PDB file of C-alpha atoms in Angstrom:
ATOM      1  CA  MET A   1     -50.306 204.775 -79.470  1.00 57.00           C
ATOM      2  CA  LYS A   2     -53.923 203.555 -80.209  1.00 61.00           C
ATOM      3  CA  THR A   3     -56.283 206.344 -79.918  1.00 68.00           C
ATOM      4  CA  SER A   4     -59.895 205.678 -78.732  1.00 83.00           C
ATOM      5  CA  PHE A   5     -63.017 207.712 -79.629  1.00 85.00           C
ATOM      6  CA  THR A   6     -66.369 209.019 -78.051  1.00 92.00           C
ATOM      7  CA  ILE A   7     -69.257 208.056 -80.250  1.00 94.00           C
ATOM      8  CA  GLY A   8     -72.472 210.479 -79.384  1.00 95.00           C
ATOM      9  CA  VAL A   9     -75.895 209.338 -80.851  1.00 96.00           C
ATOM     10  CA  PHE A  10     -78.351 211.881 -81.353  1.00 96.00           C
ATOM     11  CA  GLY A  11     -82.038 212.093 -82.299  1.00 97.00           C
ATOM     12  CA  ILE A  12     -84.085 214.365 -84.226  1.00 98.00           C
ATOM     13  CA  VAL A  13     -87.865 213.862 -83.344  1.00 98.00           C
ATOM     14  CA  CYS A  14     -90.353 215.985 -85.144  1.00 96.00           C
ATOM     15  CA  ASN A  15     -94.188 216.339 -84.771  1.00 95.00           C
ATOM     16  CA  GLU A  16     -96.703 216.815 -87.307  1.00 93.00           C
ATOM     17  CA  GLN A  17     -95.925 220.439 -87.505  1.00 95.00           C
ATOM     18  CA  HIS A  18     -92.327 219.826 -88.580  1.00 94.00           C
ATOM     19  CA  GLU A  19     -91.329 221.169 -85.228  1.00 97.00           C
ATOM     20  CA  ILE A  20     -88.362 219.562 -83.288  1.00 98.00           C
ATOM     21  CA  LEU A  21     -88.430 218.006 -80.021  1.00 98.00           C
ATOM     22  CA  LEU A  22     -85.893 219.645 -77.371  1.00 98.00           C
ATOM     23  CA  CYS A  23     -84.855 218.897 -73.708  1.00 97.00           C
ATOM     24  CA  LEU A  24     -83.929 221.279 -71.108  1.00 96.00           C
ATOM     25  CA  ARG A  25     -81.085 219.891 -69.005  1.00 87.00           C
ATOM     26  CA  HIS A  26     -81.347 220.115 -65.352  1.00 86.00           C
ATOM     27  CA  ASP A  27     -77.477 220.321 -64.928  1.00 88.00           C
ATOM     28  CA  ILE A  28     -76.736 223.067 -67.413  1.00 88.00           C
ATOM     29  CA  SER A  29     -79.954 224.732 -68.072  1.00 88.00           C
ATOM     30  CA  LYS A  30     -79.538 224.312 -71.731  1.00 94.00           C
ATOM     31  CA  TRP A  31     -81.850 222.896 -74.572  1.00 97.00           C
ATOM     32  CA  ASN A  32     -80.512 219.763 -76.475  1.00 96.00           C
ATOM     33  CA  LEU A  33     -81.425 217.085 -78.799  1.00 97.00           C
ATOM     34  CA  PRO A  34     -81.833 213.926 -76.889  1.00 94.00           C
ATOM     35  CA  TRP A  35     -78.454 212.264 -77.120  1.00 92.00           C
ATOM     36  CA  TRP A  36     -75.886 209.850 -75.119  1.00 90.00           C
ATOM     37  CA  ILE A  37     -72.647 208.530 -75.615  1.00 90.00           C
ATOM     38  CA  LEU A  38     -72.780 204.726 -77.343  1.00 88.00           C
ATOM     39  CA  GLU A  39     -71.817 202.209 -74.958  1.00 86.00           C
ATOM     40  CA  SER A  40     -70.517 198.540 -76.009  1.00 86.00           C
ATOM     41  CA  GLY A  41     -72.941 196.098 -77.103  1.00 88.00           C
ATOM     42  CA  GLU A  42     -75.512 198.177 -78.854  1.00 88.00           C
ATOM     43  CA  SER A  43     -75.658 199.728 -82.402  1.00 94.00           C
ATOM     44  CA  PRO A  44     -75.886 203.492 -82.992  1.00 95.00           C
ATOM     45  CA  TRP A  45     -79.404 203.353 -84.133  1.00 95.00           C
ATOM     46  CA  GLU A  46     -80.654 201.087 -81.136  1.00 94.00           C
ATOM     47  CA  TRP A  47     -78.905 203.213 -78.689  1.00 93.00           C
ATOM     48  CA  VAL A  48     -80.597 206.190 -80.004  1.00 96.00           C
ATOM     49  CA  VAL A  49     -84.204 204.742 -79.843  1.00 97.00           C
ATOM     50  CA  ARG A  50     -83.407 203.880 -76.123  1.00 94.00           C
ATOM     51  CA  GLU A  51     -81.940 207.066 -75.116  1.00 93.00           C
ATOM     52  CA  ILE A  52     -84.682 209.046 -76.542  1.00 96.00           C
ATOM     53  CA  ARG A  53     -87.239 206.476 -74.469  1.00 95.00           C
ATOM     54  CA  GLU A  54     -85.415 207.382 -71.328  1.00 92.00           C
ATOM     55  CA  GLU A  55     -85.048 211.043 -72.102  1.00 93.00           C
ATOM     56  CA  THR A  56     -88.444 211.691 -73.197  1.00 96.00           C
ATOM     57  CA  GLY A  57     -90.835 208.984 -72.285  1.00 96.00           C
ATOM     58  CA  LEU A  58     -91.354 208.437 -76.285  1.00 97.00           C
ATOM     59  CA  ASP A  59     -91.014 205.231 -78.388  1.00 98.00           C
ATOM     60  CA  THR A  60     -89.338 206.036 -81.790  1.00 98.00           C
ATOM     61  CA  GLU A  61     -88.087 204.393 -84.641  1.00 97.00           C
ATOM     62  CA  VAL A  62     -85.042 205.364 -86.823  1.00 97.00           C
ATOM     63  CA  GLU A  63     -85.905 206.761 -90.305  1.00 96.00           C
ATOM     64  CA  SER A  64     -82.658 207.755 -91.607  1.00 96.00           C
ATOM     65  CA  LEU A  65     -79.140 208.654 -90.561  1.00 97.00           C
ATOM     66  CA  LEU A  66     -78.939 212.386 -91.132  1.00 97.00           C
ATOM     67  CA  GLY A  67     -75.511 213.473 -90.296  1.00 97.00           C
ATOM     68  CA  ILE A  68     -71.967 212.504 -89.063  1.00 97.00           C
ATOM     69  CA  TYR A  69     -70.022 215.078 -87.234  1.00 97.00           C
ATOM     70  CA  SER A  70     -66.449 214.897 -86.221  1.00 95.00           C
ATOM     71  CA  LYS A  71     -64.964 216.855 -82.940  1.00 91.00           C
ATOM     72  CA  PRO A  72     -61.274 215.868 -84.126  1.00 87.00           C
ATOM     73  CA  ASP A  73     -59.911 218.291 -81.294  1.00 87.00           C
ATOM     74  CA  GLN A  74     -61.768 215.915 -78.654  1.00 88.00           C
ATOM     75  CA  ASP A  75     -61.681 212.768 -80.677  1.00 90.00           C
ATOM     76  CA  ASP A  76     -65.424 212.648 -80.684  1.00 93.00           C
ATOM     77  CA  ILE A  77     -67.748 211.385 -83.657  1.00 95.00           C
ATOM     78  CA  VAL A  78     -71.495 212.040 -83.643  1.00 96.00           C
ATOM     79  CA  PHE A  79     -74.183 210.318 -85.529  1.00 97.00           C
ATOM     80  CA  VAL A  80     -77.487 212.087 -85.882  1.00 98.00           C
ATOM     81  CA  PHE A  81     -80.473 210.177 -86.699  1.00 98.00           C
ATOM     82  CA  ARG A  82     -84.080 211.306 -87.716  1.00 97.00           C
ATOM     83  CA  CYS A  83     -86.564 209.322 -85.453  1.00 97.00           C
ATOM     84  CA  ARG A  84     -90.323 209.310 -85.791  1.00 96.00           C
ATOM     85  CA  VAL A  85     -92.631 208.807 -82.618  1.00 97.00           C
ATOM     86  CA  ILE A  86     -94.370 205.507 -82.794  1.00 97.00           C
ATOM     87  CA  ASP A  87     -95.755 205.602 -79.154  1.00 97.00           C
ATOM     88  CA  GLY A  88     -95.549 207.223 -75.649  1.00 96.00           C
ATOM     89  CA  ILE A  89     -96.167 210.424 -73.790  1.00 96.00           C
ATOM     90  CA  ILE A  90     -93.503 212.960 -73.250  1.00 96.00           C
ATOM     91  CA  THR A  91     -92.622 212.430 -69.519  1.00 94.00           C
ATOM     92  CA  LYS A  92     -90.029 214.570 -67.699  1.00 91.00           C
ATOM     93  CA  ASN A  93     -87.397 213.019 -65.631  1.00 87.00           C
ATOM     94  CA  GLU A  94     -84.341 213.549 -63.526  1.00 87.00           C
ATOM     95  CA  GLU A  95     -81.933 214.535 -66.852  1.00 84.00           C
ATOM     96  CA  ALA A  96     -84.582 216.988 -68.177  1.00 89.00           C
ATOM     97  CA  LYS A  97     -86.714 219.481 -66.305  1.00 92.00           C
ATOM     98  CA  ASP A  98     -88.357 220.545 -69.531  1.00 96.00           C
ATOM     99  CA  ILE A  99     -89.336 218.887 -72.901  1.00 97.00           C
ATOM    100  CA  ARG A 100     -90.886 220.510 -75.900  1.00 97.00           C
ATOM    101  CA  TYR A 101     -91.469 220.956 -79.396  1.00 98.00           C
ATOM    102  CA  PHE A 102     -90.014 224.077 -81.043  1.00 98.00           C
ATOM    103  CA  ALA A 103     -90.790 225.500 -84.680  1.00 97.00           C
ATOM    104  CA  ARG A 104     -87.752 226.296 -86.679  1.00 96.00           C
ATOM    105  CA  HIS A 105     -87.537 229.863 -85.994  1.00 96.00           C
ATOM    106  CA  MET A 106     -88.445 229.577 -82.173  1.00 97.00           C
ATOM    107  CA  ILE A 107     -85.684 227.568 -81.011  1.00 97.00           C
ATOM    108  CA  PRO A 108     -84.458 228.954 -77.584  1.00 97.00           C
ATOM    109  CA  GLU A 109     -81.340 231.042 -77.324  1.00 95.00           C
ATOM    110  CA  ASN A 110     -80.007 228.848 -74.738  1.00 96.00           C
ATOM    111  CA  THR A 111     -79.602 225.550 -76.843  1.00 97.00           C
ATOM    112  CA  LEU A 112     -76.548 224.196 -77.252  1.00 95.00           C
ATOM    113  CA  ARG A 113     -74.482 225.635 -80.389  1.00 94.00           C
ATOM    114  CA  ASN A 114     -73.219 222.367 -81.764  1.00 95.00           C
ATOM    115  CA  HIS A 115     -77.091 221.102 -81.576  1.00 96.00           C
ATOM    116  CA  ARG A 116     -78.379 224.332 -83.213  1.00 96.00           C
ATOM    117  CA  VAL A 117     -75.819 223.757 -86.109  1.00 96.00           C
ATOM    118  CA  ARG A 118     -77.354 220.100 -86.333  1.00 96.00           C
ATOM    119  CA  MET A 119     -80.787 221.367 -86.380  1.00 97.00           C
ATOM    120  CA  GLU A 120     -80.096 223.646 -88.886  1.00 96.00           C
ATOM    121  CA  ASP A 121     -78.727 220.747 -91.102  1.00 96.00           C
ATOM    122  CA  PHE A 122     -81.476 218.858 -90.673  1.00 96.00           C
ATOM    123  CA  PHE A 123     -83.663 221.658 -91.978  1.00 94.00           C
ATOM    124  CA  SER A 124     -81.799 222.837 -94.946  1.00 94.00           C
ATOM    125  CA  SER A 125     -80.269 219.359 -96.222  1.00 90.00           C
ATOM    126  CA  ASP A 126     -81.557 216.607 -97.936  1.00 89.00           C
ATOM    127  CA  GLU A 127     -78.504 214.880 -97.933  1.00 93.00           C
ATOM    128  CA  LEU A 128     -76.152 213.050 -95.626  1.00 96.00           C
ATOM    129  CA  VAL A 129     -74.252 215.875 -94.036  1.00 96.00           C
ATOM    130  CA  MET A 130     -70.452 215.235 -93.095  1.00 96.00           C
ATOM    131  CA  ARG A 131     -69.059 218.151 -90.951  1.00 95.00           C
ATOM    132  CA  LYS A 132     -66.330 218.861 -88.610  1.00 95.00           C
ATOM    133  CA  GLN A 133     -67.255 220.841 -85.168  1.00 92.00           C
TER     134      GLN A 133
END
């Protein structure tokens, strides 16, 4: 039997104050990192740049791969990239009713749990993180 995996790509975007960009979703009223599920025809690093643009209005470039997360019970693999803003203005859309930067100690309580873990890994590790979630 062939197993198929879902591949998620996430972007951690920081401003000059080292605050992380989060989006407040319309559908579940939770804060999250910009992300989406990889589709055929693009690399994960190309896809995350496009998704950040679509979700936030910001043009970014990938600086590095920060983490690879496995969710074996769901057959999910997640890539988390550090991205740098190169242009654009934050723009709300049909997916996000609010988009803001948050300091590490000010991450909202209603942020998705797995996203909180990925942000903590970003703040606390200088090496590639590989973790089951």
